């Protein structure tokens, strides 16, 4: 099946002015997003996951700017848009975002109903009664019990999970083509998280939107994603299908992220922990940004930035280890058979 | 071998005023923590797990029941000396390293505050040496003593929080979600550090968490708490192999594992209290197998015993 590219990022560079200095938050990212897929973007805080997706909706902070590259969407370059008026035709209508904390993305002093109908009235030009009916339908759809009765309630009367359902309802009110979920469940309890993840998957089947998930939780990634992009220090260092990233990762940073997961820990043994800290993005990064923390680093990592090496049609990684001249390195034992290991752990068969 | 119990909680109830009545946050909590082990208390927000931790360090007053530390009831009026002993011996590590350190104090002050309050040194040299030693134990350097909390990263700040607790040479440490606010790559470091310190000092941990997958790795025994009630308590291995209470099972099913095959195949179990019919048979907290307790009534126990076979 031929997949259609819905959004395409080419050589994107994003910089910020911070106290007379320039910070390069996104360093040359290229990425294709396919129609109807779920792409997860993973990385540590500060790796640039949120900054990158903010450029898709023109929501960069005022000290940030796109210093290079293009973002193609519906035949136009989003990176070239400068007026807020233009953005308003895209943001929320064609590309919508669900943020982490549902309490701060809802207006605390306006009723839930009015916050949903506002969007419907503004973007779909419906009148009051029609908008209300649509809003209640949406509330039902995202799983609010007694939606009609709760239409006039306020955010504080909703639980965290219910609030996030409302935020999702608002995001979907305009039938966007792309839904960006920025850590949508990080502030929620695990059982509620599982319900919200399921809800987004169900809605995606029904409304046929494309989802971008931003998360640091590899468990969530395994649950939702078809494709995964791993970010480090403002770059994507590895892309692949979820299966490729979890079962045959190639980049040492992906190895490190996976090996340090407490879920894989064996009692009585130490967990793997990544030494050091990410590089400062105020300075120019020489070579591979992960090299100083990478136990597998080779000489050239400190000299020259690695290119992407193609592993399969869907799998690419940016590490010199894939160069034919590089020494052969096996991934850490702990993640060589991830599925087997987790199955064994869940059955209690792994011990020291 | 009979293991030494360091802390016992008996029929504990903690309530807060709510309007004209009272809101019961924790009810009938019963458990023992053995010396040298890591005991985990797992539940969702609002389950009362933090309340139990806070009532053990006596921030939250209790309304019923007993908390017994080293054979002595501590949730009642204590003599000044006993009080000091309890404060020194039970220390806490908080969730958010960004808010649990005094922003306007130096690291030296933050770490030695307890020493000063308890006059645990003979000279300034001794105090300084103790601070440097405890910083070294958590992987920080001597030159850090003059710095302020904002100069440190989240993981380092959590280490400072740990050093502040450790310097008191406590016997029991209550760690309330110590890694939830930390970045993925830092979590492993902090867990490893806690483990190392435990082995070196023979510490006992009460580890409070919402994430069962983290707890599996670190704890010896786990109590699962739901809406103020401990519904199941067992060895870590038993709890993961034979979860009995439907709430435990729903929690286990909800934890996302970093494994696409099992994640995509998994079925979500949703727990509601309507699953239980307690109209005829009343439930109680029963030891269904050695060391494995569950909150259930007679017909449910019957079912659970079948599961254990």
XYZ file of C-alpha atoms in Angstrom:
661
model
C 0.000 0.000 0.000
C 1.346 3.387 -0.999
C 1.269 5.794 1.923
C 0.470 9.446 1.420
C 2.693 12.000 3.055
C 0.508 14.512 4.862
C 3.231 16.684 6.345
C 6.839 16.889 5.420
C 9.645 18.604 7.313
C 12.907 19.373 5.512
C 16.120 20.538 7.199
C 14.296 22.377 9.945
C 16.401 24.577 12.211
C 14.834 26.368 15.174
C 16.732 28.849 17.320
C 15.928 30.861 20.425
C 17.244 34.167 21.665
C 18.114 33.644 25.312
C 19.736 36.538 27.136
C 21.834 37.770 24.193
C 22.810 34.268 23.267
C 21.477 31.971 20.596
C 20.294 28.491 21.490
C 19.790 26.030 18.654
C 16.903 23.847 19.781
C 16.275 21.979 16.539
C 19.276 21.082 14.453
C 18.402 20.080 10.931
C 15.439 17.757 11.212
C 13.752 16.116 8.267
C 10.668 14.021 8.790
C 7.706 12.703 6.823
C 4.363 12.152 8.442
C 2.037 9.711 6.716
C -1.711 10.002 6.527
C -3.585 8.163 9.252
C -0.508 6.868 11.062
C 0.525 7.283 14.680
C 4.041 8.592 15.035
C 5.630 8.792 18.474
C 8.444 11.197 19.227
C 10.543 10.152 22.232
C 13.413 11.795 24.020
C 14.593 13.362 27.275
C 13.362 16.762 28.360
C 15.151 19.421 26.371
C 15.630 17.194 23.348
C 13.342 19.415 21.299
C 10.286 17.202 20.858
C 7.793 19.876 21.837
C 9.622 22.708 20.076
C 9.575 20.815 16.814
C 5.820 20.186 16.857
C 5.104 23.741 17.934
C 6.438 24.901 14.573
C 3.598 22.961 12.902
C 1.018 25.241 14.485
C 2.954 28.495 14.691
C 3.108 28.335 18.453
C 6.799 28.914 19.108
C 7.499 31.237 22.021
C 8.161 34.807 20.938
C 11.934 34.498 21.369
C 12.062 31.461 19.099
C 12.295 31.500 15.315
C 12.670 29.152 12.392
C 16.185 29.753 11.134
C 16.029 27.406 8.210
C 14.165 24.623 6.483
C 10.635 24.035 5.264
C 7.476 22.412 6.547
C 5.215 21.294 3.700
C 1.538 20.843 4.413
C -1.231 20.933 1.820
C 1.060 22.312 -0.817
C 2.358 25.244 1.181
C 5.342 25.951 3.403
C 4.274 26.480 6.997
C 7.725 27.755 7.906
C 7.115 30.797 5.711
C 3.868 31.848 7.424
C 4.339 35.021 9.400
C 0.870 36.377 10.083
C -1.259 35.097 12.889
C -4.305 35.396 10.617
C -2.814 32.785 8.330
C -2.019 30.526 11.257
C -5.595 30.728 12.468
C -6.686 28.948 9.310
C -4.474 26.004 10.237
C -4.006 25.944 13.993
C -6.864 24.157 15.704
C -8.671 23.566 12.408
C -6.297 21.426 10.446
C -3.641 20.736 13.061
C -4.780 20.602 16.687
C -2.832 19.976 19.885
C -3.690 18.240 23.150
C -1.371 19.372 25.940
C -0.116 17.662 29.049
C -2.034 19.366 31.799
C -5.783 19.475 31.205
C -6.255 21.931 34.068
C -4.150 24.614 32.457
C -5.492 24.129 28.953
C -9.119 24.740 29.994
C -10.470 28.074 31.137
C -11.361 27.560 34.808
C -14.116 30.172 34.916
C -16.099 29.149 31.868
C -18.411 26.193 31.618
C -17.238 23.097 29.778
C -20.088 23.400 27.292
C -19.316 26.965 26.326
C -15.651 26.121 25.770
C -16.573 23.412 23.272
C -19.331 25.366 21.501
C -17.036 28.375 21.135
C -14.777 26.357 18.888
C -17.646 24.904 16.894
C -19.275 28.304 16.384
C -16.069 30.001 15.435
C -14.725 27.446 13.014
C -17.814 25.773 11.649
C -20.170 28.741 11.643
C -22.951 26.848 13.438
C -25.586 28.654 15.474
C -26.134 28.203 19.221
C -28.542 25.270 19.384
C -26.810 23.340 16.651
C -23.414 23.933 18.237
C -24.742 22.744 21.583
C -26.067 19.541 20.036
C -22.728 18.929 18.315
C -20.877 19.621 21.554
C -22.989 17.144 23.496
C -22.457 14.549 20.770
C -18.720 15.081 21.059
C -18.835 14.844 24.853
C -20.671 11.551 24.513
C -18.155 10.400 21.978
C -15.180 11.028 24.266
C -16.915 9.125 27.055
C -18.406 11.755 29.373
C -21.310 10.102 31.206
C -24.550 12.166 31.259
C -23.023 14.630 28.821
C -26.174 16.761 28.524
C -26.333 17.235 32.303
C -22.659 18.022 32.608
C -22.687 20.511 29.726
C -23.021 23.473 32.073
C -20.485 22.331 34.673
C -17.062 23.887 35.173
C -13.597 22.326 34.837
C -13.141 22.033 38.612
C -16.160 19.743 38.738
C -14.438 17.297 36.408
C -11.722 14.823 37.357
C -8.309 14.974 35.641
C -9.169 12.183 33.223
C -12.547 13.719 32.379
C -10.896 17.095 31.766
C -8.435 15.539 29.363
C -11.399 13.971 27.539
C -12.865 17.449 27.165
C -9.585 18.823 25.842
C -9.620 16.022 23.276
C -13.243 16.817 22.398
C -12.316 20.464 21.798
C -9.310 19.467 19.703
C -11.506 17.226 17.571
C -14.369 19.706 17.241
C -12.985 20.987 13.951
C -12.132 17.563 12.589
C -8.407 18.285 12.275
C -6.275 16.234 9.917
C -3.409 16.067 12.378
C -3.706 15.712 16.150
C -0.567 16.467 18.150
C -0.694 14.884 21.596
C 2.002 16.429 23.786
C 2.430 14.124 26.789
C -1.369 13.826 27.016
C -1.365 11.326 29.868
C 1.710 12.242 31.899
C -0.358 14.039 34.537
C -2.874 11.198 34.821
C -3.094 7.994 36.824
C -2.104 4.774 35.059
C -5.616 3.357 34.837
C -6.931 6.658 33.461
C -3.943 6.887 31.144
C -4.795 3.503 29.672
C -8.376 4.662 29.042
C -7.296 7.914 27.359
C -4.806 6.104 25.113
C -7.544 3.705 24.090
C -9.935 6.598 23.495
C -7.514 8.379 21.163
C -6.991 5.143 19.227
C -10.751 4.596 18.885
C -11.342 8.177 17.791
C -8.563 7.907 15.250
C -10.318 4.925 13.655
C -13.548 6.878 13.504
C -12.290 10.317 12.458
C -9.266 9.216 10.364
C -6.803 11.789 11.656
C -3.044 11.438 11.864
C -1.547 11.416 15.365
C 1.789 12.661 16.609
C 2.526 11.517 20.160
C 5.164 13.295 22.158
C 6.206 11.312 25.191
C 9.162 10.225 27.274
C 7.410 7.021 28.312
C 8.488 4.103 26.146
C 5.623 2.039 27.539
C 3.151 4.510 26.062
C 5.074 4.454 22.791
C 4.812 0.671 22.617
C 1.097 0.956 23.227
C 0.193 3.571 20.633
C 2.816 4.003 17.953
C 3.193 2.555 14.502
C 6.338 4.555 13.866
C 8.819 6.060 16.311
C 11.325 8.908 16.036
C 13.951 9.090 18.780
C 15.240 12.594 19.489
C 18.455 13.675 21.144
C 19.861 17.186 21.490
C 17.666 18.740 18.829
C 18.001 15.994 16.254
C 16.211 12.836 15.310
C 18.796 10.098 15.753
C 16.712 7.079 14.781
C 13.422 6.403 13.007
C 11.667 3.166 12.450
C 8.497 1.200 12.956
C 7.703 0.498 16.599
C 8.872 -3.076 16.099
C 12.180 -1.950 14.612
C 12.864 0.558 17.381
C 12.034 -1.828 20.220
C 13.303 -5.117 18.808
C 16.241 -4.114 16.644
C 17.344 -0.618 17.656
C 20.567 0.562 16.070
C 21.474 3.854 17.734
C 23.401 3.649 21.029
C 21.136 6.358 22.471
C 18.068 4.224 21.793
C 19.923 1.323 23.424
C 20.653 3.473 26.450
C 17.059 4.690 26.755
C 15.701 1.160 26.570
C 18.271 -0.355 28.930
C 17.649 2.203 31.646
C 13.949 1.393 31.920
C 12.993 0.294 35.428
C 10.460 -2.071 33.808
C 13.383 -4.166 32.594
C 15.185 -4.160 35.910
C 16.037 -7.373 37.650
C 15.913 -7.355 41.419
C 19.287 -7.286 43.039
C 20.982 -5.919 39.939
C 21.798 -2.340 39.032
C 19.837 -0.647 36.295
C 21.797 0.751 33.408
C 22.034 4.513 33.753
C 23.198 6.944 31.108
C 26.289 8.786 32.355
C 26.647 12.558 31.992
C 24.179 15.102 30.695
C 23.043 16.226 27.249
C 25.251 18.867 25.575
C 24.488 22.545 25.922
C 22.779 23.713 22.765
C 24.181 27.212 23.188
C 27.421 25.887 21.756
C 27.938 24.304 18.431
C 27.941 20.545 18.762
C 30.923 18.869 17.181
C 30.544 15.351 15.869
C 27.855 13.099 17.292
C 26.060 14.901 20.135
C 25.716 11.675 22.108
C 29.381 10.704 21.820
C 30.551 11.947 25.277
C 27.911 9.785 26.993
C 28.228 6.878 24.626
C 30.279 3.879 25.785
C 30.344 2.643 22.190
C 31.704 5.903 20.770
C 34.532 5.637 18.267
C 37.095 8.268 17.258
C 35.149 9.774 14.396
C 32.111 10.389 16.650
C 34.013 13.251 18.232
C 35.082 14.702 14.896
C 32.317 14.459 12.385
C 28.540 14.340 12.561
C 27.277 10.961 11.356
C 24.885 10.752 8.403
C 21.743 8.627 8.422
C 22.304 5.013 7.507
C 19.408 3.153 5.923
C 18.712 -0.176 7.634
C 15.423 -1.047 6.005
C 12.876 0.853 3.967
C 11.377 2.209 7.161
C 14.380 2.204 9.488
C 17.192 4.767 9.645
C 19.754 5.632 12.286
C 22.293 8.403 12.575
C 25.322 6.677 14.050
C 28.797 5.895 12.793
C 28.433 2.379 14.162
C 26.490 1.506 11.007
C 29.346 2.533 8.756
C 30.886 -0.555 7.119
C 34.301 0.505 8.494
C 33.090 0.692 12.103
C 33.794 -2.126 14.563
C 30.953 -4.592 15.009
C 29.038 -3.858 18.200
C 26.161 -5.795 19.705
C 23.414 -3.994 21.623
C 23.422 -4.473 25.421
C 22.340 -7.905 26.617
C 19.354 -6.529 28.519
C 17.574 -5.423 25.354
C 18.633 -8.075 22.864
C 15.419 -10.007 23.317
C 13.076 -7.393 24.702
C 9.864 -9.288 24.143
C 11.300 -12.459 25.654
C 12.687 -10.588 28.617
C 9.468 -8.749 29.379
C 7.408 -11.886 28.997
C 9.742 -13.649 31.411
C 9.646 -10.753 33.863
C 5.862 -10.694 33.818
C 5.829 -14.408 34.522
C 8.340 -13.967 37.320
C 10.899 -16.204 35.638
C 13.784 -13.787 35.720
C 15.959 -13.689 38.773
C 19.454 -12.756 39.611
C 14.029 -17.270 60.637
C 11.851 -14.720 62.352
C 12.445 -11.319 60.791
C 12.600 -8.210 62.884
C 9.669 -5.846 62.436
C 10.744 -2.205 62.400
C 7.363 -0.587 61.831
C 3.842 -1.864 62.401
C 0.667 -0.160 61.364
C -2.450 -1.441 63.098
C -6.050 -0.578 62.195
C -4.931 2.847 61.142
C -7.509 5.429 60.206
C -6.714 8.957 59.060
C -9.491 11.438 58.537
C -9.772 15.078 57.601
C -12.520 17.545 58.415
C -14.880 17.961 55.491
C -17.751 20.365 55.874
C -19.555 19.356 59.031
C -18.433 15.756 58.827
C -15.175 13.982 58.290
C -13.570 12.541 55.217
C -11.850 9.253 55.869
C -8.714 9.161 53.751
C -7.298 5.901 55.090
C -9.183 3.125 56.822
C -8.212 -0.174 58.498
C -4.638 -0.048 57.301
C -2.625 -2.984 58.614
C 0.911 -3.896 57.663
C 4.365 -4.629 59.038
C 7.623 -3.443 57.563
C 10.643 -5.666 58.224
C 14.067 -4.300 58.954
C 16.203 -3.955 55.832
C 13.460 -4.470 53.296
C 11.801 -2.194 50.769
C 8.085 -2.092 51.296
C 6.045 -0.418 48.566
C 2.696 1.250 48.883
C 1.083 1.529 45.477
C -2.089 3.293 44.472
C -3.555 6.051 42.365
C -3.958 9.683 43.278
C -6.375 10.041 46.130
C -5.826 6.486 47.336
C -4.295 7.613 50.631
C -0.792 6.266 50.023
C 0.897 9.578 50.731
C -1.377 10.154 53.720
C -0.110 6.931 55.296
C 3.486 8.006 54.719
C 2.817 11.405 56.178
C 1.083 10.005 59.217
C 4.112 7.815 59.903
C 6.361 10.869 60.049
C 3.538 12.475 62.032
C 2.641 15.312 59.706
C -0.931 14.043 59.455
C -2.622 13.239 62.767
C -4.276 9.830 62.928
C -7.832 9.290 64.127
C -7.711 5.595 65.046
C -5.236 2.766 65.310
C -1.576 2.535 66.107
C 1.732 3.183 64.430
C 4.458 1.241 66.207
C 8.089 2.006 65.479
C 10.708 -0.238 67.072
C 8.167 -1.480 69.569
C 6.993 1.956 70.617
C 3.656 3.528 69.718
C 4.516 6.818 68.012
C 1.181 8.298 67.032
C 0.457 9.562 70.543
C 2.043 12.098 72.837
C 5.716 11.294 73.257
C 8.298 12.622 75.644
C 10.672 15.180 74.176
C 13.492 12.649 73.990
C 11.337 9.970 72.331
C 10.073 12.562 69.915
C 13.609 13.459 68.883
C 14.499 9.817 68.391
C 11.551 9.304 66.051
C 12.337 12.439 64.050
C 15.947 11.377 63.656
C 15.210 7.775 62.789
C 12.426 8.253 60.258
C 13.393 10.501 57.376
C 11.606 11.373 54.183
C 12.549 11.851 50.526
C 10.024 13.927 48.642
C 8.646 13.679 45.147
C 9.536 16.982 43.614
C 13.156 18.029 44.059
C 12.260 21.434 42.645
C 10.026 22.366 45.563
C 11.381 20.357 48.474
C 14.651 22.282 48.862
C 14.903 25.755 50.344
C 15.774 27.942 47.352
C 17.506 30.538 49.491
C 19.763 28.235 51.444
C 23.106 26.811 50.418
C 23.561 23.084 50.048
C 25.713 23.158 53.181
C 22.838 24.643 55.174
C 20.200 22.349 53.677
C 22.131 19.196 54.403
C 23.346 20.127 57.864
C 20.073 21.580 59.160
C 19.162 18.301 60.803
C 22.638 17.943 62.313
C 22.353 21.400 63.834
C 18.895 20.770 65.239
C 20.048 17.558 66.839
C 23.554 18.764 67.763
C 25.005 15.743 66.041
C 28.555 17.123 65.912
C 31.226 18.276 68.337
C 32.969 20.850 66.178
C 32.384 22.751 62.954
C 35.088 20.619 61.338
C 33.163 17.489 62.200
C 29.933 18.936 60.809
C 31.615 19.919 57.552
C 33.231 16.534 57.240
C 29.851 14.884 57.690
C 28.277 17.050 55.005
C 31.060 16.329 52.534
C 30.873 12.627 53.291
C 27.158 12.489 52.710
C 27.492 14.476 49.484
C 30.125 12.035 48.315
C 27.806 9.138 49.079
C 25.224 10.508 46.678
C 27.815 11.309 44.024
C 28.160 15.062 44.536
C 31.355 17.000 45.133
C 32.793 18.969 48.029
C 32.738 22.188 45.996
C 28.944 21.932 45.762
C 28.430 22.890 49.414
C 28.408 26.626 48.773
C 25.970 26.466 45.891
C 22.205 26.995 45.826
C 19.557 24.491 44.694
C 18.802 26.298 41.422
C 22.336 25.571 40.251
C 21.608 21.854 40.101
C 19.725 19.629 37.677
C 16.655 17.679 38.742
C 18.591 14.472 39.315
C 21.247 16.258 41.365
C 18.592 17.992 43.446
C 17.006 14.663 44.223
C 20.455 13.468 45.349
C 20.661 16.465 47.654
C 17.273 15.479 49.082
C 18.621 11.977 49.643
C 21.823 13.277 51.274
C 19.763 15.443 53.619
C 17.838 12.375 54.747
C 20.895 10.101 54.987
C 23.011 12.426 57.121
C 20.643 11.842 60.041
C 21.585 8.163 59.978
C 17.928 7.151 59.964
C 16.629 3.609 60.240
C 13.547 4.045 58.084
C 13.227 6.199 54.994
C 9.893 7.116 53.506
C 10.358 7.846 49.810
C 7.264 9.438 48.343
C 7.372 9.004 44.554
C 11.093 9.867 44.527
C 11.522 9.361 40.791
C 8.189 10.463 39.320
C 9.311 14.030 38.688
C 12.626 12.986 37.152
C 13.579 12.560 33.538
C 13.691 9.013 32.171
C 17.450 8.915 31.953
C 17.886 10.083 35.561
C 15.437 7.640 37.126
C 17.793 4.715 36.842
C 20.569 6.694 38.574
C 18.416 7.599 41.549
C 17.019 4.077 41.931
C 20.534 2.613 41.791
C 21.729 5.116 44.375
C 18.893 4.278 46.754
C 19.647 0.588 46.346
C 23.365 1.057 47.032
C 22.735 3.136 50.148
C 20.295 0.558 51.417
C 22.845 -2.218 51.099
C 25.620 -0.192 52.706
C 23.599 1.072 55.631
C 21.032 -1.668 56.128
C 18.249 0.860 55.609
C 14.559 0.130 55.460
C 12.472 1.875 52.803
C 8.810 2.633 52.570
C 8.504 3.383 48.874
C 5.349 5.185 47.838
C 4.515 5.034 44.132
C 1.780 4.902 41.559
C 3.728 2.882 39.053
C 3.750 -0.860 39.641
C 6.433 -1.468 37.041
C 9.002 0.619 38.925
C 8.052 -0.914 42.214
C 8.560 -4.447 40.947
C 12.214 -3.784 40.466
C 12.906 -2.112 43.781
C 10.642 -3.649 46.399
C 10.473 -6.847 48.402
C 6.819 -6.598 49.298
C 3.974 -4.519 47.897
C 0.702 -3.259 49.335
C -1.904 -2.057 46.855
C -4.195 0.641 48.157
C -7.478 1.794 46.651
C -9.621 4.617 48.010
C -8.041 4.515 51.438
C -8.092 0.768 51.846
C -5.279 -1.715 51.384
C -6.839 -4.302 49.088
C -3.885 -6.629 48.657
C -0.458 -7.172 50.188
C 2.086 -9.751 49.079
C 5.648 -10.530 48.125
C 6.563 -8.756 44.907
C 6.827 -12.007 42.974
C 3.527 -13.346 44.308
C 1.713 -10.132 43.574
C 2.866 -10.114 39.958
C 2.312 -13.827 39.437
C -0.954 -14.211 41.296
C -2.703 -10.872 41.581
C -5.997 -11.684 43.264
C -7.945 -8.546 43.929
C -9.595 -7.194 40.759
C -8.180 -3.732 41.457
C -4.629 -5.100 41.539
C -5.300 -6.848 38.272
C -6.678 -3.718 36.648
C -3.617 -1.745 37.796
C -1.302 -4.394 36.387
C -3.139 -4.385 33.084
C -2.928 -0.598 32.860
C 0.846 -0.279 33.257
C 2.316 0.236 29.803
C 5.263 -2.054 29.126
C 7.975 -1.146 26.611
C 7.093 -4.048 24.368
C 4.862 -3.439 21.335
C 3.829 -7.094 20.984
C 2.410 -7.429 24.462
C 1.079 -3.856 24.502
C -0.883 -4.251 21.316
C -2.323 -7.578 22.421
C -3.320 -6.527 25.883
C -6.810 -6.123 27.154
C -7.631 -3.415 29.555
C -9.383 -4.387 32.762
C -11.539 -1.682 34.244
C -12.207 -1.871 37.947
C -15.341 -0.612 39.633
C -16.451 -1.328 43.157
C -19.709 -2.734 41.755
C -17.760 -5.915 41.066
C -18.142 -6.805 44.724
C -21.355 -7.917 46.367
C -20.874 -7.296 50.056
C -24.605 -7.272 50.943
C -24.557 -10.711 52.589
C -20.962 -11.602 53.382
C -18.770 -8.890 54.838
C -15.198 -8.561 53.572
C -12.093 -8.548 55.745
C -8.326 -8.522 55.294
C -7.388 -12.199 55.120
C -4.059 -13.995 54.797
C -4.991 -16.279 51.933
C -1.518 -17.755 51.483
C 1.578 -17.274 53.641
C 2.363 -13.561 53.494
C -0.323 -12.875 50.885
C -3.219 -10.792 52.188
C -6.342 -9.736 50.333
C -9.439 -7.738 51.197
C -12.335 -10.055 50.362
C -15.422 -11.845 51.670
C -15.946 -15.583 51.948
C -17.306 -16.293 48.416
C -14.507 -14.204 46.892
C -11.876 -15.994 48.970
C -13.250 -19.240 47.615
C -12.648 -17.941 44.099
C -9.188 -16.636 44.893
C -8.141 -19.949 46.432
C -9.046 -21.595 43.122
C -6.804 -19.068 41.336
C -3.908 -19.882 43.624
C -4.070 -23.618 42.977
